[in-house]
C-alpha atoms as an extended CHARMM CRD file, in Angstrom:
* protein
*
       211  EXT
         1         1  MET       CA             -7.8020000000       -2.3850000000       20.1130000000  PROA      1               0.0000000000
         2         2  SER       CA            -10.9560000000       -1.0310000000       18.4670000000  PROA      2               0.0000000000
         3         3  ASP       CA            -11.6790000000       -1.5110000000       14.7220000000  PROA      3               0.0000000000
         4         4  THR       CA            -11.3610000000        2.2890000000       14.2300000000  PROA      4               0.0000000000
         5         5  SER       CA             -7.8620000000        2.2870000000       15.8020000000  PROA      5               0.0000000000
         6         6  ARG       CA             -6.7580000000       -0.6710000000       13.8310000000  PROA      6               0.0000000000
         7         7  THR       CA             -7.9050000000        0.9660000000       10.5850000000  PROA      7               0.0000000000
         8         8  ALA       CA             -5.9390000000        4.1460000000       11.4540000000  PROA      8               0.0000000000
         9         9  ARG       CA             -2.8300000000        2.1430000000       12.3210000000  PROA      9               0.0000000000
        10        10  SER       CA             -2.7660000000       -0.3630000000        9.5200000000  PROA      10              0.0000000000
        11        11  SER       CA             -0.1940000000        0.3810000000        6.8680000000  PROA      11              0.0000000000
        12        12  VAL       CA             -1.0650000000        0.3650000000        3.1210000000  PROA      12              0.0000000000
        13        13  THR       CA              1.1420000000       -0.1680000000        0.1380000000  PROA      13              0.0000000000
        14        14  VAL       CA             -0.3400000000        1.3930000000       -3.0250000000  PROA      14              0.0000000000
        15        15  VAL       CA              0.8280000000       -0.7020000000       -6.0510000000  PROA      15              0.0000000000
        16        16  VAL       CA              0.5460000000        1.2510000000       -9.3470000000  PROA      16              0.0000000000
        17        17  PRO       CA              1.3010000000       -0.9450000000      -12.3810000000  PROA      17              0.0000000000
        18        18  SER       CA              2.3170000000        1.5970000000      -15.0180000000  PROA      18              0.0000000000
        19        19  LEU       CA              2.4430000000        1.0600000000      -18.7540000000  PROA      19              0.0000000000
        20        20  GLY       CA              1.6240000000        4.6330000000      -19.8900000000  PROA      20              0.0000000000
        21        21  GLY       CA              4.4700000000        6.4570000000      -18.1940000000  PROA      21              0.0000000000
        22        22  ALA       CA              4.3540000000       10.2430000000      -17.7100000000  PROA      22              0.0000000000
        23        23  ALA       CA              1.2970000000       10.7020000000      -19.9670000000  PROA      23              0.0000000000
        24        24  ARG       CA             -0.8870000000        8.9720000000      -17.3620000000  PROA      24              0.0000000000
        25        25  LEU       CA              1.0840000000        9.3940000000      -14.1470000000  PROA      25              0.0000000000
        26        26  ASN       CA              1.0450000000       13.1750000000      -14.4490000000  PROA      26              0.0000000000
        27        27  GLU       CA             -2.6850000000       13.0710000000      -13.9640000000  PROA      27              0.0000000000
        28        28  THR       CA             -3.2250000000        9.9890000000      -11.7640000000  PROA      28              0.0000000000
        29        29  LEU       CA             -0.2440000000        9.8610000000       -9.3380000000  PROA      29              0.0000000000
        30        30  PRO       CA             -0.8700000000       13.1630000000       -7.5420000000  PROA      30              0.0000000000
        31        31  PRO       CA             -4.4020000000       12.0900000000       -6.3370000000  PROA      31              0.0000000000
        32        32  ILE       CA             -2.9420000000        8.7790000000       -5.1970000000  PROA      32              0.0000000000
        33        33  LEU       CA             -0.2520000000       10.6030000000       -3.1600000000  PROA      33              0.0000000000
        34        34  ARG       CA             -2.9050000000       12.9160000000       -1.6720000000  PROA      34              0.0000000000
        35        35  ALA       CA             -5.0090000000        9.8650000000       -0.6880000000  PROA      35              0.0000000000
        36        36  VAL       CA             -1.9090000000        8.3300000000        1.0670000000  PROA      36              0.0000000000
        37        37  ASP       CA             -0.9210000000       11.5960000000        2.6850000000  PROA      37              0.0000000000
        38        38  GLU       CA             -4.5640000000       12.0690000000        3.8630000000  PROA      38              0.0000000000
        39        39  ARG       CA             -4.1000000000        8.9280000000        6.1050000000  PROA      39              0.0000000000
        40        40  CYS       CA             -0.5850000000       10.0590000000        7.3210000000  PROA      40              0.0000000000
        41        41  THR       CA             -0.0040000000        6.5570000000        8.6810000000  PROA      41              0.0000000000
        42        42  GLN       CA              3.4850000000        5.3590000000        9.4350000000  PROA      42              0.0000000000
        43        43  GLY       CA              4.5100000000        2.5910000000        6.9260000000  PROA      43              0.0000000000
        44        44  ASP       CA              2.2390000000        3.6540000000        4.0690000000  PROA      44              0.0000000000
        45        45  GLU       CA              4.0350000000        3.6850000000        0.7720000000  PROA      45              0.0000000000
        46        46  VAL       CA              3.4770000000        3.9900000000       -3.0310000000  PROA      46              0.0000000000
        47        47  LEU       CA              5.1510000000        1.5760000000       -5.4030000000  PROA      47              0.0000000000
        48        48  VAL       CA              5.0500000000        2.5010000000       -9.0530000000  PROA      48              0.0000000000
        49        49  ILE       CA              5.8770000000       -0.6460000000      -11.0580000000  PROA      49              0.0000000000
        50        50  ASP       CA              7.2490000000        0.2950000000      -14.3820000000  PROA      50              0.0000000000
        51        51  ASP       CA              6.0340000000       -2.1830000000      -16.9040000000  PROA      51              0.0000000000
        52        52  SER       CA              6.7080000000       -0.1520000000      -19.9710000000  PROA      52              0.0000000000
        53        53  GLY       CA              9.9240000000       -1.7300000000      -20.9030000000  PROA      53              0.0000000000
        54        54  LYS       CA             11.3710000000        1.7410000000      -21.3810000000  PROA      54              0.0000000000
        55        55  ASP       CA             11.6580000000        2.8100000000      -17.7160000000  PROA      55              0.0000000000
        56        56  ALA       CA              9.2660000000        5.6250000000      -18.4770000000  PROA      56              0.0000000000
        57        57  ALA       CA              8.2150000000        6.0380000000      -14.9230000000  PROA      57              0.0000000000
        58        58  ALA       CA             11.7350000000        6.4450000000      -13.5960000000  PROA      58              0.0000000000
        59        59  GLY       CA             11.9540000000        9.9640000000      -15.0810000000  PROA      59              0.0000000000
        60        60  ALA       CA              8.3130000000       10.9270000000      -14.6660000000  PROA      60              0.0000000000
        61        61  VAL       CA              7.8930000000       10.1060000000      -10.9280000000  PROA      61              0.0000000000
        62        62  PRO       CA             10.6420000000       12.3960000000       -9.6020000000  PROA      62              0.0000000000
        63        63  GLU       CA              9.2850000000       15.2700000000      -11.7670000000  PROA      63              0.0000000000
        64        64  ILE       CA              5.8580000000       14.7300000000      -10.3720000000  PROA      64              0.0000000000
        65        65  LEU       CA              7.1110000000       14.6430000000       -6.7930000000  PROA      65              0.0000000000
        66        66  GLY       CA              9.1480000000       17.7020000000       -7.3470000000  PROA      66              0.0000000000
        67        67  GLY       CA              5.9600000000       19.6770000000       -8.1720000000  PROA      67              0.0000000000
        68        68  LEU       CA              4.0930000000       18.6320000000       -4.9730000000  PROA      68              0.0000000000
        69        69  ASP       CA              4.2690000000       19.9760000000       -1.4610000000  PROA      69              0.0000000000
        70        70  ARG       CA              4.6140000000       16.8010000000        0.6570000000  PROA      70              0.0000000000
        71        71  ALA       CA              6.7980000000       18.1350000000        3.4670000000  PROA      71              0.0000000000
        72        72  GLY       CA              6.6600000000       16.0940000000        6.6210000000  PROA      72              0.0000000000
        73        73  ARG       CA              4.6130000000       13.2240000000        4.9790000000  PROA      73              0.0000000000
        74        74  ALA       CA              5.3310000000        9.6960000000        6.1440000000  PROA      74              0.0000000000
        75        75  ALA       CA              4.6850000000        7.7250000000        3.0020000000  PROA      75              0.0000000000
        76        76  SER       CA              7.6210000000        6.8350000000        0.7150000000  PROA      76              0.0000000000
        77        77  VAL       CA              7.4470000000        6.6030000000       -3.0410000000  PROA      77              0.0000000000
        78        78  ARG       CA              9.4560000000        4.1130000000       -4.9370000000  PROA      78              0.0000000000
        79        79  VAL       CA              9.7590000000        3.1650000000       -8.6530000000  PROA      79              0.0000000000
        80        80  VAL       CA             10.4190000000       -0.5100000000       -9.5000000000  PROA      80              0.0000000000
        81        81  SER       CA             11.3700000000       -1.5020000000      -12.9920000000  PROA      81              0.0000000000
        82        82  MET       CA             10.1780000000       -4.7660000000      -14.5280000000  PROA      82              0.0000000000
        83        83  GLY       CA             12.9170000000       -4.4910000000      -17.0810000000  PROA      83              0.0000000000
        84        84  GLY       CA             10.4310000000       -5.1530000000      -19.8850000000  PROA      84              0.0000000000
        85        85  ASN       CA              6.7380000000       -5.3510000000      -20.6630000000  PROA      85              0.0000000000
        86        86  GLU       CA              5.8220000000       -8.4640000000      -18.5910000000  PROA      86              0.0000000000
        87        87  GLY       CA              2.0590000000       -7.7060000000      -18.2390000000  PROA      87              0.0000000000
        88        88  PHE       CA             -0.2870000000       -6.4900000000      -15.5880000000  PROA      88              0.0000000000
        89        89  GLY       CA             -0.3680000000       -9.7280000000      -13.5320000000  PROA      89              0.0000000000
        90        90  ALA       CA              3.4460000000       -9.9500000000      -13.2960000000  PROA      90              0.0000000000
        91        91  ALA       CA              3.6160000000       -6.2310000000      -12.3170000000  PROA      91              0.0000000000
        92        92  VAL       CA              1.0740000000       -6.7340000000       -9.5220000000  PROA      92              0.0000000000
        93        93  MET       CA              2.9770000000       -9.8190000000       -8.2220000000  PROA      93              0.0000000000
        94        94  ARG       CA              6.2530000000       -7.8170000000       -8.2390000000  PROA      94              0.0000000000
        95        95  GLY       CA              4.5110000000       -5.0460000000       -6.3530000000  PROA      95              0.0000000000
        96        96  ALA       CA              3.2420000000       -7.5790000000       -3.6970000000  PROA      96              0.0000000000
        97        97  GLN       CA              6.7720000000       -9.0090000000       -3.4090000000  PROA      97              0.0000000000
        98        98  GLU       CA              8.2960000000       -5.5430000000       -2.8540000000  PROA      98              0.0000000000
        99        99  ALA       CA              5.4870000000       -4.2200000000       -0.5940000000  PROA      99              0.0000000000
       100       100  GLU       CA              5.9030000000       -3.6770000000        3.1230000000  PROA      100             0.0000000000
       101       101  GLY       CA              2.4430000000       -2.5320000000        4.0000000000  PROA      101             0.0000000000
       102       102  GLU       CA             -0.0670000000       -4.6770000000        5.7940000000  PROA      102             0.0000000000
       103       103  TYR       CA             -2.6870000000       -4.1020000000        2.9430000000  PROA      103             0.0000000000
       104       104  LEU       CA             -2.1410000000       -3.8050000000       -0.7690000000  PROA      104             0.0000000000
       105       105  PHE       CA             -4.1970000000       -1.3050000000       -2.7910000000  PROA      105             0.0000000000
       106       106  VAL       CA             -3.6210000000       -2.0810000000       -6.4980000000  PROA      106             0.0000000000
       107       107  CYS       CA             -4.5750000000        0.8050000000       -8.7150000000  PROA      107             0.0000000000
       108       108  GLN       CA             -3.9250000000        0.9800000000      -12.4570000000  PROA      108             0.0000000000
       109       109  ASP       CA             -2.1890000000        4.0780000000      -13.7400000000  PROA      109             0.0000000000
       110       110  ASP       CA             -5.3420000000        5.3530000000      -15.6350000000  PROA      110             0.0000000000
       111       111  VAL       CA             -7.4200000000        5.5260000000      -12.4860000000  PROA      111             0.0000000000
       112       112  ILE       CA             -8.0320000000        8.8570000000      -10.7310000000  PROA      112             0.0000000000
       113       113  VAL       CA             -8.8070000000        8.1130000000       -7.0570000000  PROA      113             0.0000000000
       114       114  ASP       CA            -10.6790000000       10.1440000000       -4.3930000000  PROA      114             0.0000000000
       115       115  GLU       CA             -8.4940000000       11.4080000000       -1.6090000000  PROA      115             0.0000000000
       116       116  ALA       CA            -10.5790000000        9.5640000000        1.0030000000  PROA      116             0.0000000000
       117       117  ILE       CA            -10.4840000000        6.2210000000       -0.7970000000  PROA      117             0.0000000000
       118       118  LEU       CA             -8.1790000000        4.2320000000        1.4920000000  PROA      118             0.0000000000
       119       119  ALA       CA             -9.7500000000        4.4150000000        4.9260000000  PROA      119             0.0000000000
       120       120  PRO       CA            -13.0970000000        2.7460000000        3.9870000000  PROA      120             0.0000000000
       121       121  LEU       CA            -11.3160000000       -0.0430000000        2.0570000000  PROA      121             0.0000000000
       122       122  VAL       CA             -9.0410000000       -0.8060000000        5.0330000000  PROA      122             0.0000000000
       123       123  ASP       CA            -11.9240000000       -0.6310000000        7.4340000000  PROA      123             0.0000000000
       124       124  ALA       CA            -13.8940000000       -3.1700000000        5.4310000000  PROA      124             0.0000000000
       125       125  LEU       CA            -11.1130000000       -5.6300000000        5.6770000000  PROA      125             0.0000000000
       126       126  VAL       CA            -10.3510000000       -4.9320000000        9.3080000000  PROA      126             0.0000000000
       127       127  ARG       CA            -13.9360000000       -5.4280000000       10.3860000000  PROA      127             0.0000000000
       128       128  ASP       CA            -14.5640000000       -8.7420000000        8.6030000000  PROA      128             0.0000000000
       129       129  ALA       CA            -11.8590000000      -11.4730000000        8.3700000000  PROA      129             0.0000000000
       130       130  GLU       CA            -14.0550000000      -13.3710000000        5.8850000000  PROA      130             0.0000000000
       131       131  VAL       CA            -13.7190000000      -10.6210000000        3.2710000000  PROA      131             0.0000000000
       132       132  PHE       CA            -10.9110000000      -11.4230000000        0.8490000000  PROA      132             0.0000000000
       133       133  ALA       CA            -10.8440000000       -8.3040000000       -1.2850000000  PROA      133             0.0000000000
       134       134  VAL       CA            -12.6700000000       -4.9400000000       -1.4420000000  PROA      134             0.0000000000
       135       135  THR       CA            -13.0480000000       -2.4530000000       -4.3100000000  PROA      135             0.0000000000
       136       136  PRO       CA            -14.2970000000        1.1710000000       -4.6130000000  PROA      136             0.0000000000
       137       137  ARG       CA            -17.0720000000        1.9870000000       -7.0910000000  PROA      137             0.0000000000
       138       138  VAL       CA            -15.2560000000        2.6880000000      -10.3270000000  PROA      138             0.0000000000
       139       139  ARG       CA            -16.6390000000        4.9360000000      -13.0910000000  PROA      139             0.0000000000
       140       140  ALA       CA            -15.3030000000        5.4280000000      -16.5930000000  PROA      140             0.0000000000
       141       141  VAL       CA            -14.7030000000        9.0840000000      -17.5310000000  PROA      141             0.0000000000
       142       142  LEU       CA            -15.5940000000        9.7370000000      -21.1780000000  PROA      142             0.0000000000
       143       143  VAL       CA            -13.8580000000       12.2050000000      -23.5640000000  PROA      143             0.0000000000
       144       144  ASP       CA            -16.6710000000       14.7820000000      -22.9330000000  PROA      144             0.0000000000
       145       145  GLY       CA            -16.0860000000       14.5460000000      -19.1500000000  PROA      145             0.0000000000
       146       146  SER       CA            -19.2340000000       12.6360000000      -18.4600000000  PROA      146             0.0000000000
       147       147  HSD       CA            -19.3080000000        9.4140000000      -16.4110000000  PROA      147             0.0000000000
       148       148  ALA       CA            -20.4720000000        5.9320000000      -17.5680000000  PROA      148             0.0000000000
       149       149  PRO       CA            -20.5850000000        2.6040000000      -15.7810000000  PROA      149             0.0000000000
       150       150  ARG       CA            -17.7300000000        0.1690000000      -16.3480000000  PROA      150             0.0000000000
       151       151  TYR       CA            -18.3640000000       -3.3210000000      -17.6070000000  PROA      151             0.0000000000
       152       152  GLU       CA            -18.5420000000       -4.6060000000      -14.0500000000  PROA      152             0.0000000000
       153       153  THR       CA            -21.5820000000       -2.4610000000      -13.3340000000  PROA      153             0.0000000000
       154       154  GLY       CA            -24.8660000000       -4.2650000000      -13.6050000000  PROA      154             0.0000000000
       155       155  VAL       CA            -23.4300000000       -7.7260000000      -14.2180000000  PROA      155             0.0000000000
       156       156  ARG       CA            -23.0170000000      -10.9270000000      -12.1180000000  PROA      156             0.0000000000
       157       157  LEU       CA            -21.2050000000      -14.2060000000      -12.4730000000  PROA      157             0.0000000000
       158       158  ALA       CA            -23.2490000000      -17.3610000000      -13.0920000000  PROA      158             0.0000000000
       159       159  LEU       CA            -22.4040000000      -21.0560000000      -13.3260000000  PROA      159             0.0000000000
       160       160  ILE       CA            -23.9800000000      -22.3920000000      -16.6070000000  PROA      160             0.0000000000
       161       161  ASP       CA            -23.1540000000      -25.8690000000      -17.9590000000  PROA      161             0.0000000000
       162       162  ASP       CA            -20.1520000000      -26.0000000000      -15.7210000000  PROA      162             0.0000000000
       163       163  ARG       CA            -18.7340000000      -22.8000000000      -16.9850000000  PROA      163             0.0000000000
       164       164  ILE       CA            -18.5370000000      -19.3820000000      -15.2760000000  PROA      164             0.0000000000
       165       165  VAL       CA            -20.0750000000      -16.7080000000      -17.4100000000  PROA      165             0.0000000000
       166       166  VAL       CA            -20.8710000000      -13.0280000000      -17.0900000000  PROA      166             0.0000000000
       167       167  ARG       CA            -24.5810000000      -12.1770000000      -17.1940000000  PROA      167             0.0000000000
       168       168  GLU       CA            -26.3910000000       -8.8240000000      -17.1850000000  PROA      168             0.0000000000
       169       169  ILE       CA            -28.6900000000       -8.2770000000      -14.3040000000  PROA      169             0.0000000000
       170       170  GLY       CA            -32.2180000000       -8.4250000000      -15.7930000000  PROA      170             0.0000000000
       171       171  SER       CA            -35.6170000000       -7.5740000000      -14.4360000000  PROA      171             0.0000000000
       172       172  ASP       CA            -36.2100000000      -11.2090000000      -13.5240000000  PROA      172             0.0000000000
       173       173  GLU       CA            -33.0950000000      -11.3870000000      -11.3280000000  PROA      173             0.0000000000
       174       174  GLU       CA            -32.4420000000       -9.7080000000       -8.0390000000  PROA      174             0.0000000000
       175       175  SER       CA            -30.2430000000       -6.6780000000       -8.6810000000  PROA      175             0.0000000000
       176       176  SER       CA            -27.3000000000       -6.1760000000       -6.3940000000  PROA      176             0.0000000000
       177       177  GLU       CA            -27.1630000000       -2.4720000000       -7.2910000000  PROA      177             0.0000000000
       178       178  PRO       CA            -27.4840000000       -0.0410000000       -4.3500000000  PROA      178             0.0000000000
       179       179  GLU       CA            -30.7720000000        1.7690000000       -4.0280000000  PROA      179             0.0000000000
       180       180  ASP       CA            -29.0460000000        5.1650000000       -4.8690000000  PROA      180             0.0000000000
       181       181  ALA       CA            -28.0310000000        3.9640000000       -8.2800000000  PROA      181             0.0000000000
       182       182  ASP       CA            -29.5250000000        5.5660000000      -11.3880000000  PROA      182             0.0000000000
       183       183  ALA       CA            -30.4560000000        3.6980000000      -14.4630000000  PROA      183             0.0000000000
       184       184  SER       CA            -26.7890000000        3.3600000000      -15.4830000000  PROA      184             0.0000000000
       185       185  GLY       CA            -25.7440000000        1.9940000000      -12.2070000000  PROA      185             0.0000000000
       186       186  VAL       CA            -23.7720000000        5.1330000000      -11.3320000000  PROA      186             0.0000000000
       187       187  THR       CA            -24.2890000000        6.6210000000       -7.9430000000  PROA      187             0.0000000000
       188       188  ASP       CA            -23.3470000000        9.8040000000       -6.1040000000  PROA      188             0.0000000000
       189       189  GLY       CA            -21.7120000000        9.3860000000       -2.7070000000  PROA      189             0.0000000000
       190       190  VAL       CA            -20.0920000000        6.3770000000       -1.1290000000  PROA      190             0.0000000000
       191       191  GLY       CA            -23.1060000000        4.3460000000       -0.3930000000  PROA      191             0.0000000000
       192       192  GLU       CA            -23.2760000000        1.2010000000        1.7720000000  PROA      192             0.0000000000
       193       193  PRO       CA            -20.7630000000       -1.7440000000        1.3130000000  PROA      193             0.0000000000
       194       194  ARG       CA            -22.2420000000       -4.6470000000       -0.5910000000  PROA      194             0.0000000000
       195       195  VAL       CA            -21.1870000000       -8.1290000000       -1.6320000000  PROA      195             0.0000000000
       196       196  VAL       CA            -20.1270000000       -8.4240000000       -5.2530000000  PROA      196             0.0000000000
       197       197  ASP       CA            -19.1260000000      -11.4600000000       -7.3700000000  PROA      197             0.0000000000
       198       198  PHE       CA            -15.7960000000      -10.0760000000       -8.3300000000  PROA      198             0.0000000000
       199       199  VAL       CA            -13.6160000000       -6.9490000000       -8.0830000000  PROA      199             0.0000000000
       200       200  PRO       CA            -12.2930000000       -5.0260000000      -11.1190000000  PROA      200             0.0000000000
       201       201  SER       CA             -8.5320000000       -5.1150000000      -11.7520000000  PROA      201             0.0000000000
       202       202  SER       CA             -8.5830000000       -1.3630000000      -12.0260000000  PROA      202             0.0000000000
       203       203  ALA       CA             -8.6770000000       -0.8260000000       -8.2520000000  PROA      203             0.0000000000
       204       204  PHE       CA             -8.9050000000       -3.2600000000       -5.4080000000  PROA      204             0.0000000000
       205       205  MET       CA             -7.4490000000       -3.9050000000       -1.9270000000  PROA      205             0.0000000000
       206       206  VAL       CA             -6.3500000000       -7.2050000000       -0.3100000000  PROA      206             0.0000000000
       207       207  ARG       CA             -4.3350000000       -8.2540000000        2.7900000000  PROA      207             0.0000000000
       208       208  ARG       CA             -0.6670000000       -8.5970000000        1.6940000000  PROA      208             0.0000000000
       209       209  ASP       CA             -0.3170000000      -11.9220000000        3.5470000000  PROA      209             0.0000000000
       210       210  GLU       CA             -3.1520000000      -13.4710000000        1.6130000000  PROA      210             0.0000000000
       211       211  PHE       CA             -2.1310000000      -12.2120000000       -1.8730000000  PROA      211             0.0000000000
């Protein structure tokens, strides 16, 4: 089976740890659903992990689904309640336990995704068994609608005095930013995959059996 065929056939579970409830999900869940529906792959699913302690997502998600035209789509959507505010890590672990997809795409409920986000991430893991996790380029959207680099942009991990610390990439160090990046590290377009020191918790993909 070719890598392209494996990418198209590999199922993905999108895990959305949710603390903000309807206020965030109204804006961020529809693009996630469009991204999943874009693949139209059997076995794809979306798990909203309600970590609000108030079951806020339980009422919000059906309303959101009711306003979308998803007739004939393969992906299922489920809400899983944590029963309390257990924290982001616990919500992700619960999502991994509940997931049925071959790959897990963890996406916080304040992230707006591109509809074509999933295929390149799956493809990166399919093509290289040595890759543990992949992440899309993440931008922060400011109040005025402009974009800014997140804290992960332009930094690297370094081992100093037996401690792992975050250091800014300076002029005396080799920058790992892609050539199409502007001064802020923000780019237009997908760009080429590159090795990074760590992935942001806001959006990343791993193999479920390695999680």
